[in-house]
Tab-separated table of C-alpha atoms in Angstrom:
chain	number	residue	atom	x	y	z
A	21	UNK	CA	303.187	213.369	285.927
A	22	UNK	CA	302.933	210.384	287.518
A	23	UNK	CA	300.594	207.652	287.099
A	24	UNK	CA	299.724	204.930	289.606
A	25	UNK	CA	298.628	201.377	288.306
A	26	UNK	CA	295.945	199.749	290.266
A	27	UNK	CA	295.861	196.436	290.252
A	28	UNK	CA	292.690	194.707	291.728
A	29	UNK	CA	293.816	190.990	290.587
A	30	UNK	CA	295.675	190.605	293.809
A	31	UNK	CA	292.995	191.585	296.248
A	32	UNK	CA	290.255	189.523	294.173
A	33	UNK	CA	292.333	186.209	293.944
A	34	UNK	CA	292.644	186.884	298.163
A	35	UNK	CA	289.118	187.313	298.468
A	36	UNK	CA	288.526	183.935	295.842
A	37	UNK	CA	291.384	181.922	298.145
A	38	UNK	CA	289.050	183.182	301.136
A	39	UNK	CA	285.875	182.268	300.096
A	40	UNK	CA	286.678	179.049	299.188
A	41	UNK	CA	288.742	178.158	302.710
A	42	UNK	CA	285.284	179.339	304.348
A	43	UNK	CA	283.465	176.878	302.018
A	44	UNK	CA	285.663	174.005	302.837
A	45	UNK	CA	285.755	174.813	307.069
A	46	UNK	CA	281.880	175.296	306.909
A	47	UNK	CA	281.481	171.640	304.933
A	48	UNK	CA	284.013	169.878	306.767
A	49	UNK	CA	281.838	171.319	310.302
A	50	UNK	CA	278.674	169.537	309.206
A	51	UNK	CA	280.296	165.997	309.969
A	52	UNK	CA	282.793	164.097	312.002
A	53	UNK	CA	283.795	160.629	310.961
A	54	UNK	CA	286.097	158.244	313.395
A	55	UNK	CA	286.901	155.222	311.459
A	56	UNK	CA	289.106	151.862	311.880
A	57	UNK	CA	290.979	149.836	309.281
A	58	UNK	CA	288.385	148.091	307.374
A	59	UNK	CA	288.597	144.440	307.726
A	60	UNK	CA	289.488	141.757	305.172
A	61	UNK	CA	285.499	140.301	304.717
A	62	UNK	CA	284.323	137.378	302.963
A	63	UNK	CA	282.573	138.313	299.751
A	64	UNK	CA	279.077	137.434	299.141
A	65	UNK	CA	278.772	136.002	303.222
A	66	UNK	CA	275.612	135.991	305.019
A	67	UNK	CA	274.876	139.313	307.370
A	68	UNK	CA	272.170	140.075	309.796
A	69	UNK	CA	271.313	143.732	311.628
A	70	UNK	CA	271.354	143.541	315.350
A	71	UNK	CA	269.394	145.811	317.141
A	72	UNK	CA	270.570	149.255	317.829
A	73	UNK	CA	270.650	150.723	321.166
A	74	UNK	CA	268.858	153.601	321.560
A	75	UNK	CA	270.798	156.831	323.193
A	76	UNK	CA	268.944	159.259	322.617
A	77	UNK	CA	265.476	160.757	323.472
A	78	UNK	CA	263.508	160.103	320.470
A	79	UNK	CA	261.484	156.610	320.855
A	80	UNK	CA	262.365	154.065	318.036
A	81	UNK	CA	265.332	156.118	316.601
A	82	UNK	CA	267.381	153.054	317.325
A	83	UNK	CA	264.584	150.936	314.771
A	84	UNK	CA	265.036	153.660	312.266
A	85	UNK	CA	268.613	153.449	311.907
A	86	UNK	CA	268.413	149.640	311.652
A	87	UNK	CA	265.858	150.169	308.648
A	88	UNK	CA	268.587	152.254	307.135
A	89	UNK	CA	271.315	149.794	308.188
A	90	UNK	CA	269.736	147.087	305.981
A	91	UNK	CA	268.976	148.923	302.696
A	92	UNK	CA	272.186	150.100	302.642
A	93	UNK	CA	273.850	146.751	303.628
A	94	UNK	CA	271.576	145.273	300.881
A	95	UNK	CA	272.794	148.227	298.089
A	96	UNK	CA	275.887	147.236	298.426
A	97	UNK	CA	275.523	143.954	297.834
A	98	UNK	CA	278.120	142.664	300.390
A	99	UNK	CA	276.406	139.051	301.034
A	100	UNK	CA	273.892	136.364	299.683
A	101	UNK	CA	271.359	137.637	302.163
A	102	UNK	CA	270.999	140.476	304.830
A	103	UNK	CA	268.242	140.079	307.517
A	104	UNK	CA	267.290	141.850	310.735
A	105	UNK	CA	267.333	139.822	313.614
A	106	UNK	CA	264.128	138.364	315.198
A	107	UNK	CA	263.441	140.543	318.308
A	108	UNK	CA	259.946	140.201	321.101
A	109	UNK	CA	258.148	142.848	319.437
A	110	UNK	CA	258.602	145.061	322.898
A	111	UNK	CA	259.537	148.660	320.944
A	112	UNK	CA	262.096	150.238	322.663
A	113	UNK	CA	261.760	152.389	325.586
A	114	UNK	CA	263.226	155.651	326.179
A	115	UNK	CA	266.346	154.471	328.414
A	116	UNK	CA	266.211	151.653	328.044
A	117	UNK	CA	268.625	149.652	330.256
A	118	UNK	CA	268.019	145.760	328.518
A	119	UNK	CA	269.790	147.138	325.265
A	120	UNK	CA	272.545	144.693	326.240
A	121	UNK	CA	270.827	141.894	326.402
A	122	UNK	CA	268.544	142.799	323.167
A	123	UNK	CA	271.709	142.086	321.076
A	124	UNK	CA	273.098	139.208	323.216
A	125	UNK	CA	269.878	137.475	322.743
A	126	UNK	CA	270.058	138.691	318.350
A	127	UNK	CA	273.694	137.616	318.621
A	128	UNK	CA	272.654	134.173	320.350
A	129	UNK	CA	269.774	133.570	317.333
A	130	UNK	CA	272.554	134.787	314.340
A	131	UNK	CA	274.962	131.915	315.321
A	132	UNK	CA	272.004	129.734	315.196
A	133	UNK	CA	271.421	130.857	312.082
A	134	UNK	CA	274.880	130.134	311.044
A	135	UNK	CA	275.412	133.793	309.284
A	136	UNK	CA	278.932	134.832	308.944
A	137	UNK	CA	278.856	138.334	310.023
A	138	UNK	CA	276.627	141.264	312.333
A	139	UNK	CA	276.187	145.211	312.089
A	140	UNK	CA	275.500	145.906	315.691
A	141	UNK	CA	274.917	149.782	316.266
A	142	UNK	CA	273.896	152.264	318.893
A	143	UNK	CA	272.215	155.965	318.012
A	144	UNK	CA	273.552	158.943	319.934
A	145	UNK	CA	271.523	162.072	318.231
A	146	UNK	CA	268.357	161.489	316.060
A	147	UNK	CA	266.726	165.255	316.112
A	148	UNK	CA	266.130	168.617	315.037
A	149	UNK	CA	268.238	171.271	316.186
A	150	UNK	CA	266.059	173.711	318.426
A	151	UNK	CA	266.817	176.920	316.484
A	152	UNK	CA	264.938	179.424	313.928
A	153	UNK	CA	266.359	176.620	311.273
A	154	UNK	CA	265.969	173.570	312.874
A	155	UNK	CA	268.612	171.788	311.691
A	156	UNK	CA	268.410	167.816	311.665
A	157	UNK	CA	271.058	165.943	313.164
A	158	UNK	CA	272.423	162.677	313.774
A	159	UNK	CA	274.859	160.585	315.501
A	160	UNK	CA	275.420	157.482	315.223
A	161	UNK	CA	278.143	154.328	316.015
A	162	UNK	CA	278.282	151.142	314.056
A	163	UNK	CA	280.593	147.675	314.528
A	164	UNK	CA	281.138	144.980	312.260
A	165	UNK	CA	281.148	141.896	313.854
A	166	UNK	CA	282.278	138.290	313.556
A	167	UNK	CA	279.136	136.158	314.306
A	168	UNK	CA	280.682	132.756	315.555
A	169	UNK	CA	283.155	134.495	317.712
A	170	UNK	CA	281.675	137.811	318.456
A	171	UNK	CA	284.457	139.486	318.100
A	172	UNK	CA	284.331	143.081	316.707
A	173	UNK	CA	285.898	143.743	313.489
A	174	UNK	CA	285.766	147.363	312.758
A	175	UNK	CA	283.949	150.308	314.413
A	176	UNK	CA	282.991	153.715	313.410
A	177	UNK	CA	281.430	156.398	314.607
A	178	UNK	CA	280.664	159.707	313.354
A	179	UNK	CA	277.909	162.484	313.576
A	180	UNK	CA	276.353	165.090	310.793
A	181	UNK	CA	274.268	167.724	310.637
A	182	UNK	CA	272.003	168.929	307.417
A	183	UNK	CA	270.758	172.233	306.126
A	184	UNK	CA	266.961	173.090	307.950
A	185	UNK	CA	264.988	171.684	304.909
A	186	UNK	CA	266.538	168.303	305.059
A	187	UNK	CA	265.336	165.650	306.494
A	188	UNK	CA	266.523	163.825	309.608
A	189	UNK	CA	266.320	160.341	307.503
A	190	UNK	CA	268.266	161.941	304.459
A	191	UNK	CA	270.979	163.012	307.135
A	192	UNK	CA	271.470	160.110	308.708
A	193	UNK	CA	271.549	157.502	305.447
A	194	UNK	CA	274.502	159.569	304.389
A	195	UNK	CA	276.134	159.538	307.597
A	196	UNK	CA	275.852	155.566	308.119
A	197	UNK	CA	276.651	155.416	303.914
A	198	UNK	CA	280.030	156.967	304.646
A	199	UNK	CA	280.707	154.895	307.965
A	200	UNK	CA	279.443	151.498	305.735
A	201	UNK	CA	281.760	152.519	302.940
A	202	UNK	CA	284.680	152.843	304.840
A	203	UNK	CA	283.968	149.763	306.800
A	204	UNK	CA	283.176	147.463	303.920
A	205	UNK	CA	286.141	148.972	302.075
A	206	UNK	CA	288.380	145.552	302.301
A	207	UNK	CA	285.310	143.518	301.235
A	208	UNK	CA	284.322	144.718	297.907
């Protein structure tokens, strides 16, 4: 008489290795991150928040993400100060084509100011998902930049998506958290 052994530890560690690739792949979809070498920064230097161009078709997106910009700029304590730059009180318009000049005339007022560095930004996706779930999403692109010279000292870009009970907000302050901490990286 012979008797067969099954073994089912094989199988289940193959369905375990599985289950945990899928986990990984499905995280790793909700967000894209492109990211340059983080600059050497002067600690404890004075910052201000440009306005961010607006891409997309949600009005004021581009005010949102600045809001977000300067808490988080301001959590991690990078300078003495960070401030938002003046602008005409005009809100944004939906395409609107004097973006340029909205940050020319910030950048113009910071180097009045005499503050050492800028986070200029532009938002490509602030919106639910049309969908039974409704997922929020956001995309957005942000540059550090030397004030006096206005050169740009490190960009990143990157886009996320969150589960359908999130909110849009909550998605996009950890998207910009990850593209700050990766920028400010040198500085700290």
């Amino acid at each position: 008489m012979l008797h067969h052994r099954i073994s089912f530890a094989r199988p289940l560690r193959t369905v375990r290795l599985l289950a945990a690739t899928g986990a990984i792949a499905l995280l790793a979809a909700c967000s894209t991150l492109d990211r340059g070498q983080p600059p050497q920064l002067e600690r404890k230097a004075s910052w201000v928040v440009l306005p961010f161009a607006n891409h997309t078709e949600t009005p004021l997106a581009g005010q949102r993400a600045e809001a977000i910009a300067q808490a988080l700029l301001s959590a991690q304590g990078v300078g003495q100060s960070v401030r938002r730059a003046p602008t005409d009180q005009q809100q944004e318009a939906l395409f609107n084509a004097g973006d340029n000049q909205r940050m020319q005339d910030a950048l113009a007022w910071a180097r009045e100011q005499k503050l050492r560095y800028a986070l200029a930004g532009s938002v490509e996706e602030w919106r639910y998902k049309v969908g039974v779930d409704g997922e929020p999403a956001a995309g957005i692109t942000l540059h550090i930049l030397d004030v006096p010279s206005g050169e740009i000292l490190w960009s990143g870009s990157g886009g996320q998506s969150g589960w359908s009970r999130e909110a849009l907000s909550a998605v996009a302050h950890k998207l910009m958290r990850k593209l700050l901490d990766s920028g400010l990286a040198a500085s700290r």
